[in-house]
PDB file of C-alpha atoms in Angstrom:
ATOM      1  CA  MET A 498       2.890 -15.761  19.993  1.00 46.00           C
ATOM      2  CA  THR A 499       0.531 -16.062  16.719  1.00 67.00           C
ATOM      3  CA  GLU A 500       1.673 -14.544  13.434  1.00 67.00           C
ATOM      4  CA  ASN A 501      -1.186 -11.911  13.886  1.00 71.00           C
ATOM      5  CA  ALA A 502       0.332 -10.952  17.381  1.00 77.00           C
ATOM      6  CA  GLU A 503       3.575 -10.614  16.284  1.00 82.00           C
ATOM      7  CA  LEU A 504       2.411  -8.624  13.417  1.00 86.00           C
ATOM      8  CA  THR A 505       0.585  -5.792  15.491  1.00 87.00           C
ATOM      9  CA  GLN A 506       3.559  -5.355  17.640  1.00 86.00           C
ATOM     10  CA  LEU A 507       5.523  -4.942  14.611  1.00 86.00           C
ATOM     11  CA  MET A 508       3.468  -2.628  12.464  1.00 88.00           C
ATOM     12  CA  THR A 509       0.608  -0.640  14.256  1.00 86.00           C
ATOM     13  CA  PRO A 510      -2.827  -1.108  12.962  1.00 90.00           C
ATOM     14  CA  PRO A 511      -5.026   1.798  11.529  1.00 88.00           C
ATOM     15  CA  GLN A 512      -7.709   3.380  14.209  1.00 85.00           C
ATOM     16  CA  ALA A 513     -10.271   2.893  11.643  1.00 87.00           C
ATOM     17  CA  PRO A 514      -9.635  -0.331   9.225  1.00 93.00           C
ATOM     18  CA  VAL A 515     -11.534   0.344   5.858  1.00 94.00           C
ATOM     19  CA  ASP A 516     -13.636  -2.533   4.831  1.00 96.00           C
ATOM     20  CA  ALA A 517     -12.703  -4.802   7.621  1.00 97.00           C
ATOM     21  CA  HIS A 518     -16.267  -6.350   9.247  1.00 96.00           C
ATOM     22  CA  GLY A 519     -19.064  -7.741   7.773  1.00 96.00           C
ATOM     23  CA  ASP A 520     -20.710 -11.222   7.399  1.00 97.00           C
ATOM     24  CA  TRP A 521     -18.274 -13.786   7.756  1.00 97.00           C
ATOM     25  CA  PRO A 522     -20.729 -16.805   6.914  1.00 97.00           C
ATOM     26  CA  ALA A 523     -22.359 -15.203   4.047  1.00 96.00           C
ATOM     27  CA  VAL A 524     -18.986 -14.541   2.544  1.00 95.00           C
ATOM     28  CA  GLU A 525     -17.993 -18.209   3.128  1.00 95.00           C
ATOM     29  CA  ALA A 526     -21.276 -19.560   1.818  1.00 95.00           C
ATOM     30  CA  ALA A 527     -20.818 -17.441  -1.247  1.00 93.00           C
ATOM     31  CA  LEU A 528     -17.304 -18.906  -1.808  1.00 92.00           C
ATOM     32  CA  GLY A 529     -18.213 -22.306  -1.146  1.00 92.00           C
ATOM     33  CA  THR A 530     -15.557 -22.865   1.615  1.00 94.00           C
ATOM     34  CA  PRO A 531     -14.340 -21.709   5.048  1.00 96.00           C
ATOM     35  CA  LEU A 532     -11.940 -19.087   5.102  1.00 97.00           C
ATOM     36  CA  PRO A 533      -8.411 -19.612   7.483  1.00 97.00           C
ATOM     37  CA  GLU A 534      -9.068 -17.922  10.667  1.00 96.00           C
ATOM     38  CA  ASP A 535      -5.805 -15.877  10.854  1.00 96.00           C
ATOM     39  CA  TYR A 536      -7.065 -14.392   7.532  1.00 97.00           C
ATOM     40  CA  LYS A 537     -10.078 -13.171   9.373  1.00 97.00           C
ATOM     41  CA  HIS A 538      -8.234 -11.958  11.937  1.00 96.00           C
ATOM     42  CA  LEU A 539      -5.640 -10.018   9.530  1.00 96.00           C
ATOM     43  CA  VAL A 540      -8.633  -8.548   7.871  1.00 97.00           C
ATOM     44  CA  GLU A 541     -10.372  -7.355  11.306  1.00 97.00           C
ATOM     45  CA  THR A 542      -7.384  -5.749  12.105  1.00 96.00           C
ATOM     46  CA  TYR A 543      -5.970  -4.153   9.109  1.00 96.00           C
ATOM     47  CA  GLY A 544      -8.630  -4.011   6.549  1.00 97.00           C
ATOM     48  CA  TRP A 545      -8.167  -3.372   2.913  1.00 97.00           C
ATOM     49  CA  GLY A 546      -5.027  -1.340   2.260  1.00 95.00           C
ATOM     50  CA  GLU A 547      -1.228  -2.011   1.745  1.00 95.00           C
ATOM     51  CA  PHE A 548       2.153  -3.130   3.588  1.00 94.00           C
ATOM     52  CA  CYS A 549       4.876  -1.140   3.092  1.00 92.00           C
ATOM     53  CA  ASP A 550       3.773   0.326  -0.112  1.00 89.00           C
ATOM     54  CA  TYR A 551       4.057  -3.119  -1.672  1.00 93.00           C
ATOM     55  CA  LEU A 552       1.597  -5.876  -0.575  1.00 96.00           C
ATOM     56  CA  ASN A 553      -1.873  -5.196  -0.733  1.00 96.00           C
ATOM     57  CA  LEU A 554      -4.377  -7.005   1.453  1.00 97.00           C
ATOM     58  CA  ARG A 555      -7.840  -7.550   0.034  1.00 96.00           C
ATOM     59  CA  THR A 556     -11.005  -8.171   2.040  1.00 97.00           C
ATOM     60  CA  PRO A 557     -14.156  -9.695   1.088  1.00 96.00           C
ATOM     61  CA  PHE A 558     -16.235  -6.473   2.197  1.00 96.00           C
ATOM     62  CA  GLY A 559     -17.105  -3.058   1.019  1.00 91.00           C
ATOM     63  CA  THR A 560     -18.163  -2.224  -2.568  1.00 90.00           C
ATOM     64  CA  SER A 561     -14.890  -1.411  -4.402  1.00 89.00           C
ATOM     65  CA  ARG A 562     -14.258  -3.373  -7.911  1.00 87.00           C
ATOM     66  CA  HIS A 563     -10.772  -3.346  -6.528  1.00 88.00           C
ATOM     67  CA  ASN A 564     -11.202  -5.392  -3.477  1.00 93.00           C
ATOM     68  CA  GLY A 565     -12.590  -8.640  -2.528  1.00 92.00           C
ATOM     69  CA  LEU A 566     -11.532 -12.418  -2.654  1.00 91.00           C
ATOM     70  CA  ALA A 567     -11.290 -14.094  -6.330  1.00 80.00           C
ATOM     71  CA  TRP A 568      -9.177 -16.321  -8.705  1.00 59.00           C
ATOM     72  CA  GLN A 569      -8.547 -13.673 -11.127  1.00 47.00           C
ATOM     73  CA  SER A 570     -10.929 -11.238 -13.079  1.00 41.00           C
ATOM     74  CA  GLY A 571     -11.357 -12.571 -16.458  1.00 39.00           C
ATOM     75  CA  THR A 572     -11.594 -16.373 -17.324  1.00 40.00           C
ATOM     76  CA  PRO A 573      -9.177 -18.449 -19.168  1.00 41.00           C
ATOM     77  CA  SER A 574      -9.785 -18.737 -22.508  1.00 39.00           C
ATOM     78  CA  GLY A 575      -8.645 -21.025 -25.518  1.00 39.00           C
ATOM     79  CA  THR A 576      -8.024 -24.648 -26.035  1.00 38.00           C
ATOM     80  CA  ALA A 577      -7.767 -26.937 -22.730  1.00 39.00           C
ATOM     81  CA  GLU A 578      -4.349 -27.995 -23.745  1.00 42.00           C
ATOM     82  CA  ARG A 579      -3.325 -24.116 -23.719  1.00 43.00           C
ATOM     83  CA  ASP A 580      -5.232 -23.466 -20.500  1.00 44.00           C
ATOM     84  CA  ARG A 581      -3.867 -26.110 -18.613  1.00 45.00           C
ATOM     85  CA  GLU A 582      -0.195 -24.953 -19.760  1.00 48.00           C
ATOM     86  CA  ARG A 583      -0.761 -21.272 -18.795  1.00 56.00           C
ATOM     87  CA  TYR A 584      -2.288 -22.170 -15.439  1.00 59.00           C
ATOM     88  CA  PRO A 585      -0.754 -25.188 -13.596  1.00 73.00           C
ATOM     89  CA  TYR A 586      -2.694 -24.685 -10.976  1.00 80.00           C
ATOM     90  CA  PRO A 587      -6.689 -25.125 -10.959  1.00 83.00           C
ATOM     91  CA  LEU A 588      -8.814 -22.024 -10.262  1.00 85.00           C
ATOM     92  CA  HIS A 589     -11.105 -21.561  -7.378  1.00 88.00           C
ATOM     93  CA  PRO A 590     -13.993 -22.949  -7.087  1.00 87.00           C
ATOM     94  CA  ALA A 591     -12.346 -25.918  -8.678  1.00 87.00           C
ATOM     95  CA  PRO A 592     -11.346 -28.165  -6.072  1.00 87.00           C
ATOM     96  CA  GLY A 593      -7.775 -27.249  -4.644  1.00 89.00           C
ATOM     97  CA  GLY A 594      -7.994 -24.168  -6.685  1.00 90.00           C
ATOM     98  CA  LEU A 595      -6.299 -20.882  -6.306  1.00 93.00           C
ATOM     99  CA  LEU A 596      -8.055 -18.175  -4.345  1.00 94.00           C
ATOM    100  CA  ILE A 597      -6.663 -14.680  -4.307  1.00 95.00           C
ATOM    101  CA  TRP A 598      -6.468 -12.837  -0.584  1.00 97.00           C
ATOM    102  CA  GLY A 599      -3.761 -10.049  -2.139  1.00 96.00           C
ATOM    103  CA  THR A 600      -1.622  -8.464  -4.882  1.00 95.00           C
ATOM    104  CA  THR A 601       1.502  -6.656  -5.135  1.00 95.00           C
ATOM    105  CA  ILE A 602       2.420  -3.214  -6.899  1.00 92.00           C
ATOM    106  CA  ASP A 603       3.818  -5.235  -9.096  1.00 93.00           C
ATOM    107  CA  ALA A 604       0.602  -7.237 -10.248  1.00 92.00           C
ATOM    108  CA  ASP A 605       1.658 -10.468  -8.685  1.00 93.00           C
ATOM    109  CA  ARG A 606      -1.345 -12.322  -6.963  1.00 93.00           C
ATOM    110  CA  LEU A 607      -0.749 -13.534  -3.620  1.00 96.00           C
ATOM    111  CA  CYS A 608      -3.382 -16.640  -3.026  1.00 95.00           C
ATOM    112  CA  TRP A 609      -4.428 -19.747  -1.034  1.00 96.00           C
ATOM    113  CA  LEU A 610      -3.809 -23.441  -2.562  1.00 95.00           C
ATOM    114  CA  THR A 611      -7.168 -24.428  -1.413  1.00 95.00           C
ATOM    115  CA  THR A 612      -6.318 -28.076  -0.903  1.00 93.00           C
ATOM    116  CA  GLY A 613      -7.401 -29.821   2.789  1.00 93.00           C
ATOM    117  CA  THR A 614      -8.452 -27.629   5.755  1.00 95.00           C
ATOM    118  CA  ALA A 615      -8.538 -23.950   5.409  1.00 96.00           C
ATOM    119  CA  GLU A 616      -6.374 -23.695   8.370  1.00 95.00           C
ATOM    120  CA  ASN A 617      -3.502 -25.510   6.682  1.00 96.00           C
ATOM    121  CA  TRP A 618      -3.841 -23.747   2.926  1.00 97.00           C
ATOM    122  CA  PRO A 619      -0.116 -22.938   1.807  1.00 96.00           C
ATOM    123  CA  VAL A 620       0.362 -19.484   0.144  1.00 97.00           C
ATOM    124  CA  VAL A 621       1.323 -19.517  -3.821  1.00 95.00           C
ATOM    125  CA  VAL A 622       2.890 -16.131  -5.254  1.00 95.00           C
ATOM    126  CA  TRP A 623       1.496 -15.995  -8.823  1.00 93.00           C
ATOM    127  CA  SER A 624       3.838 -13.764 -10.553  1.00 91.00           C
ATOM    128  CA  SER A 625       2.538 -11.058 -12.993  1.00 88.00           C
ATOM    129  CA  GLU A 626       4.874 -13.373 -15.448  1.00 87.00           C
ATOM    130  CA  GLY A 627       3.109 -16.227 -15.028  1.00 86.00           C
ATOM    131  CA  ARG A 628       5.221 -18.156 -12.788  1.00 90.00           C
ATOM    132  CA  TYR A 629       4.563 -19.885  -9.034  1.00 92.00           C
ATOM    133  CA  GLU A 630       6.153 -20.448  -5.919  1.00 94.00           C
ATOM    134  CA  THR A 631       4.559 -21.920  -2.690  1.00 95.00           C
ATOM    135  CA  HIS A 632       5.302 -20.906   0.919  1.00 96.00           C
ATOM    136  CA  PRO A 633       3.917 -23.345   3.472  1.00 96.00           C
ATOM    137  CA  MET A 634       2.560 -20.708   5.460  1.00 95.00           C
ATOM    138  CA  GLY A 635      -0.678 -18.721   5.999  1.00 95.00           C
ATOM    139  CA  ALA A 636      -1.404 -15.355   5.068  1.00 96.00           C
ATOM    140  CA  ALA A 637      -0.788 -13.557   8.455  1.00 95.00           C
ATOM    141  CA  GLY A 638       2.402 -15.828   8.668  1.00 94.00           C
ATOM    142  CA  PHE A 639       3.160 -14.801   5.035  1.00 96.00           C
ATOM    143  CA  VAL A 640       2.801 -10.843   5.531  1.00 95.00           C
ATOM    144  CA  GLU A 641       4.793 -11.077   8.852  1.00 93.00           C
ATOM    145  CA  ALA A 642       7.691 -13.303   7.221  1.00 93.00           C
ATOM    146  CA  TRP A 643       7.984 -10.907   4.314  1.00 94.00           C
ATOM    147  CA  THR A 644       8.044  -7.718   6.356  1.00 91.00           C
ATOM    148  CA  ARG A 645      10.766  -8.872   8.387  1.00 90.00           C
ATOM    149  CA  GLY A 646      12.937 -10.210   5.335  1.00 89.00           C
ATOM    150  CA  ARG A 647      12.092 -13.696   6.050  1.00 91.00           C
ATOM    151  CA  VAL A 648      10.518 -14.775   2.969  1.00 92.00           C
ATOM    152  CA  ASP A 649      12.662 -16.822   0.332  1.00 90.00           C
ATOM    153  CA  SER A 650      11.232 -15.643  -2.945  1.00 93.00           C
ATOM    154  CA  ARG A 651      12.585 -15.573  -6.392  1.00 93.00           C
ATOM    155  CA  LEU A 652       9.358 -13.537  -7.544  1.00 94.00           C
ATOM    156  CA  LEU A 653       8.951 -10.918  -5.039  1.00 94.00           C
ATOM    157  CA  ALA A 654      10.950  -7.788  -4.231  1.00 90.00           C
ATOM    158  CA  ASP A 655      12.265  -7.817  -0.700  1.00 88.00           C
ATOM    159  CA  MET A 656      11.141  -5.013   1.970  1.00 81.00           C
ATOM    160  CA  GLU A 657      12.936  -2.098   1.793  1.00 76.00           C
ATOM    161  CA  PRO A 658      15.711  -1.985   4.459  1.00 73.00           C
ATOM    162  CA  GLY A 659      15.844   0.770   6.879  1.00 71.00           C
ATOM    163  CA  PRO A 660      12.376   2.018   7.443  1.00 76.00           C
ATOM    164  CA  ALA A 661      10.405   0.513   9.955  1.00 83.00           C
ATOM    165  CA  PRO A 662       7.421  -1.370   8.504  1.00 90.00           C
ATOM    166  CA  TRP A 663       4.051   0.098   8.161  1.00 91.00           C
ATOM    167  CA  PHE A 664       0.539  -0.110   6.548  1.00 92.00           C
ATOM    168  CA  ASN A 665      -1.780   2.378   4.981  1.00 90.00           C
ATOM    169  CA  ALA A 666      -5.325   1.866   4.746  1.00 91.00           C
ATOM    170  CA  PHE A 667      -6.940   2.471   1.379  1.00 91.00           C
ATOM    171  CA  ARG A 668      -9.501   4.851   1.955  1.00 87.00           C
ATOM    172  CA  PRO A 669     -10.360   8.263   0.371  1.00 88.00           C
ATOM    173  CA  ARG A 670      -7.551  10.941   0.018  1.00 91.00           C
ATOM    174  CA  ASP A 671      -7.116  14.153  -1.337  1.00 93.00           C
ATOM    175  CA  HIS A 672      -3.871  15.025  -3.301  1.00 94.00           C
ATOM    176  CA  ARG A 673      -1.888  17.996  -3.718  1.00 96.00           C
ATOM    177  CA  CYS A 674       1.609  18.887  -5.419  1.00 95.00           C
ATOM    178  CA  LEU A 675       3.156  22.253  -4.263  1.00 96.00           C
ATOM    179  CA  ARG A 676       6.000  23.506  -6.420  1.00 95.00           C
ATOM    180  CA  LEU A 677       8.438  25.740  -4.460  1.00 96.00           C
ATOM    181  CA  THR A 678      11.185  28.497  -4.964  1.00 95.00           C
ATOM    182  CA  GLU A 679      14.573  27.073  -4.249  1.00 90.00           C
ATOM    183  CA  GLY A 680      15.398  29.730  -1.344  1.00 90.00           C
ATOM    184  CA  PRO A 681      18.638  29.935   0.209  1.00 94.00           C
ATOM    185  CA  LEU A 682      18.730  26.493   2.161  1.00 95.00           C
ATOM    186  CA  ALA A 683      20.199  23.181   1.193  1.00 92.00           C
ATOM    187  CA  HIS A 684      17.889  20.465   0.588  1.00 91.00           C
ATOM    188  CA  ASP A 685      19.023  18.306   3.733  1.00 92.00           C
ATOM    189  CA  ARG A 686      18.065  21.299   5.824  1.00 95.00           C
ATOM    190  CA  ARG A 687      15.025  22.230   4.101  1.00 95.00           C
ATOM    191  CA  LEU A 688      13.750  18.248   4.673  1.00 96.00           C
ATOM    192  CA  ALA A 689      14.730  18.347   8.286  1.00 97.00           C
ATOM    193  CA  ILE A 690      12.682  21.542   8.848  1.00 97.00           C
ATOM    194  CA  LEU A 691       9.626  20.108   6.624  1.00 97.00           C
ATOM    195  CA  ARG A 692       9.933  17.117   9.205  1.00 97.00           C
ATOM    196  CA  ASP A 693       9.937  18.739  12.368  1.00 97.00           C
ATOM    197  CA  ALA A 694       7.084  21.198  11.277  1.00 96.00           C
ATOM    198  CA  LEU A 695       4.863  18.098  10.890  1.00 96.00           C
ATOM    199  CA  THR A 696       6.266  16.303  13.813  1.00 95.00           C
ATOM    200  CA  PRO A 697       5.999  13.087  14.817  1.00 94.00           C
ATOM    201  CA  THR A 698       6.693  11.387  11.325  1.00 94.00           C
ATOM    202  CA  ALA A 699       7.875   7.936  10.198  1.00 91.00           C
ATOM    203  CA  ASP A 700      10.169   7.185   7.496  1.00 90.00           C
ATOM    204  CA  ARG A 701       8.656   5.688   4.106  1.00 89.00           C
ATOM    205  CA  GLY A 702      11.891   5.170   2.377  1.00 85.00           C
ATOM    206  CA  THR A 703      14.208   7.466   0.464  1.00 88.00           C
ATOM    207  CA  TRP A 704      15.778   7.452  -2.951  1.00 85.00           C
ATOM    208  CA  ARG A 705      18.752   9.228  -4.648  1.00 87.00           C
ATOM    209  CA  SER A 706      20.368   9.229  -7.806  1.00 86.00           C
ATOM    210  CA  ALA A 707      24.050   8.057  -8.637  1.00 83.00           C
ATOM    211  CA  GLN A 708      24.956  11.223  -8.981  1.00 81.00           C
ATOM    212  CA  GLY A 709      23.455  12.226  -5.766  1.00 76.00           C
ATOM    213  CA  ASP A 710      21.676  15.260  -7.661  1.00 79.00           C
ATOM    214  CA  SER A 711      17.605  13.666  -7.874  1.00 86.00           C
ATOM    215  CA  GLY A 712      15.916  11.999  -5.520  1.00 90.00           C
ATOM    216  CA  GLN A 713      12.942  11.676  -3.321  1.00 92.00           C
ATOM    217  CA  ASP A 714      12.312  11.666   0.568  1.00 92.00           C
ATOM    218  CA  HIS A 715       8.753   9.568   1.229  1.00 93.00           C
ATOM    219  CA  PHE A 716       7.337   9.820   5.061  1.00 94.00           C
ATOM    220  CA  ALA A 717       4.352   9.803   6.708  1.00 93.00           C
ATOM    221  CA  THR A 718       2.872  12.017   9.921  1.00 94.00           C
ATOM    222  CA  VAL A 719       2.172   9.856  13.018  1.00 89.00           C
ATOM    223  CA  GLY A 720      -1.518   9.884  13.915  1.00 83.00           C
ATOM    224  CA  THR A 721      -3.095  12.112  11.020  1.00 86.00           C
ATOM    225  CA  ASP A 722      -2.166   9.651   8.477  1.00 86.00           C
ATOM    226  CA  TRP A 723      -0.824  12.366   5.878  1.00 94.00           C
ATOM    227  CA  LEU A 724       1.584  10.666   3.296  1.00 94.00           C
ATOM    228  CA  LEU A 725       4.196  12.974   1.849  1.00 95.00           C
ATOM    229  CA  THR A 726       7.076  13.045  -0.683  1.00 95.00           C
ATOM    230  CA  TYR A 727       9.662  15.550  -0.542  1.00 96.00           C
ATOM    231  CA  ASP A 728      11.170  15.670  -4.312  1.00 93.00           C
ATOM    232  CA  MET A 729      14.814  17.179  -5.420  1.00 90.00           C
ATOM    233  CA  SER A 730      13.486  17.677  -8.923  1.00 82.00           C
ATOM    234  CA  HIS A 731      14.751  21.307 -10.092  1.00 79.00           C
ATOM    235  CA  PRO A 732      12.328  23.330  -9.147  1.00 85.00           C
ATOM    236  CA  HIS A 733      11.785  20.984  -6.025  1.00 91.00           C
ATOM    237  CA  GLN A 734       8.212  20.104  -4.748  1.00 95.00           C
ATOM    238  CA  ILE A 735       6.130  18.722  -1.820  1.00 96.00           C
ATOM    239  CA  ARG A 736       3.537  16.184  -2.640  1.00 95.00           C
ATOM    240  CA  ILE A 737       1.176  15.392   0.126  1.00 96.00           C
ATOM    241  CA  SER A 738      -1.985  12.962   0.388  1.00 94.00           C
ATOM    242  CA  PHE A 739      -4.563  13.230   3.284  1.00 94.00           C
ATOM    243  CA  PRO A 740      -8.121  12.529   4.097  1.00 91.00           C
ATOM    244  CA  PRO A 741     -10.332  14.985   2.951  1.00 92.00           C
ATOM    245  CA  GLU A 742     -11.437  16.237   6.094  1.00 92.00           C
ATOM    246  CA  ASP A 743      -8.092  16.969   6.947  1.00 94.00           C
ATOM    247  CA  GLY A 744      -7.694  19.904   4.110  1.00 93.00           C
ATOM    248  CA  PRO A 745      -7.638  22.647   6.552  1.00 94.00           C
ATOM    249  CA  ALA A 746      -5.336  21.417   8.841  1.00 95.00           C
ATOM    250  CA  ALA A 747      -2.699  19.944   6.248  1.00 95.00           C
ATOM    251  CA  ARG A 748      -2.763  23.475   4.460  1.00 95.00           C
ATOM    252  CA  ARG A 749      -2.101  25.618   7.493  1.00 95.00           C
ATOM    253  CA  ARG A 750       0.835  23.158   8.883  1.00 96.00           C
ATOM    254  CA  LEU A 751       2.261  22.824   5.338  1.00 96.00           C
ATOM    255  CA  PHE A 752       2.384  26.275   4.137  1.00 96.00           C
ATOM    256  CA  ALA A 753       3.844  27.100   7.651  1.00 96.00           C
ATOM    257  CA  ALA A 754       6.419  24.594   7.146  1.00 97.00           C
ATOM    258  CA  VAL A 755       7.268  25.956   3.656  1.00 97.00           C
ATOM    259  CA  ARG A 756       7.725  29.624   5.255  1.00 96.00           C
ATOM    260  CA  ARG A 757       9.956  27.865   7.811  1.00 97.00           C
ATOM    261  CA  MET A 758      11.899  26.386   4.758  1.00 97.00           C
ATOM    262  CA  ARG A 759      12.798  29.988   3.372  1.00 96.00           C
ATOM    263  CA  CYS A 760      10.690  29.176   0.308  1.00 96.00           C
ATOM    264  CA  GLU A 761       7.656  30.132  -1.298  1.00 95.00           C
ATOM    265  CA  VAL A 762       4.737  28.063  -3.252  1.00 96.00           C
ATOM    266  CA  THR A 763       4.549  28.663  -6.979  1.00 95.00           C
ATOM    267  CA  ARG A 764       1.914  26.365  -7.879  1.00 95.00           C
ATOM    268  CA  ILE A 765      -0.440  24.159  -6.424  1.00 95.00           C
ATOM    269  CA  SER A 766      -1.809  21.020  -8.460  1.00 94.00           C
ATOM    270  CA  ALA A 767      -3.941  18.036  -7.959  1.00 90.00           C
ATOM    271  CA  SER A 768      -2.807  14.147  -8.317  1.00 81.00           C
ATOM    272  CA  ASP A 769      -3.628  14.560 -12.104  1.00 82.00           C
ATOM    273  CA  GLY A 770      -1.051  17.302 -12.456  1.00 84.00           C
ATOM    274  CA  VAL A 771      -3.583  19.641 -13.620  1.00 89.00           C
ATOM    275  CA  PRO A 772      -2.925  23.177 -11.875  1.00 91.00           C
ATOM    276  CA  LEU A 773      -5.214  24.601  -9.305  1.00 91.00           C
ATOM    277  CA  PRO A 774      -5.820  28.187  -8.438  1.00 89.00           C
ATOM    278  CA  ALA A 775      -6.196  27.722  -4.796  1.00 88.00           C
ATOM    279  CA  TRP A 776      -5.379  24.609  -2.431  1.00 90.00           C
ATOM    280  CA  ASP A 777      -9.261  24.112  -1.663  1.00 80.00           C
ATOM    281  CA  THR A 778     -10.423  24.035  -4.816  1.00 67.00           C
ATOM    282  CA  VAL A 779     -13.154  21.290  -5.317  1.00 57.00           C
ATOM    283  CA  VAL A 780     -11.665  18.941  -7.930  1.00 52.00           C
ATOM    284  CA  GLY A 781     -13.941  15.744  -7.010  1.00 50.00           C
ATOM    285  CA  GLU A 782     -10.826  13.564  -5.957  1.00 48.00           C
ATOM    286  CA  ASP A 783     -11.772  10.963  -3.845  1.00 46.00           C
ATOM    287  CA  THR A 784      -9.212   8.869  -4.363  1.00 52.00           C
ATOM    288  CA  ARG A 785      -7.666   6.074  -2.638  1.00 54.00           C
ATOM    289  CA  THR A 786      -3.735   5.463  -1.778  1.00 54.00           C
TER     290      THR A 786
END
């Protein structure tokens, strides 16, 4: 079984991948090099987005300045000696240069070392601190191995144990934060009610302080692609992001859940924390995950 087939069995691709299709020959002509077939299939299957809230897959399509293949925004500067010290690998389009196909939330870059044929390009992790390590596998194999905890890396964080791996497409989303009254129920009971009201859901990770008095529960709705965080802060709050067209449905289901939790909404705010007089206030967000 190929890495791409194993990955799709492990992680369901989005129904509508973002920036996933385009003119591959034109892309390769502009870059001056063929691209690996496993990467093309990875792009066409998942599109622009993020694996497990950590590895970002870039595609050569679309118009966002945050997407695309490149060695790095900007150009090395200074003396040639200093540049060689800072950049031990050449940079594309130099022969054998590094070509970025992904990043991480820690600003590390995932690159190919473009030596030999494209199908044999290894992956180089170029850390935000300027350190490097090479992995003898392609992009799809690297993503599949990392999500299974099989990448031995000194530079990257490990996949969080517990939740099944997931992929979030980068697409426009609206964000709302609902601050709630405490109500009579314990946190765990409120969380169970919230998830039941939005079922089916999938885990996206949990965090608790050492004292257990603060933390967050992250999960997503299956099918509707709403991303939620239930925060134990006092007062506690629910944060949700959703495709703009799902606004009425998200509001209806979330407010019904709050009533079942025996709480009341005391404040609604947008992604920037600015309070809104109502859920459906137009704030011109159009932000991406």
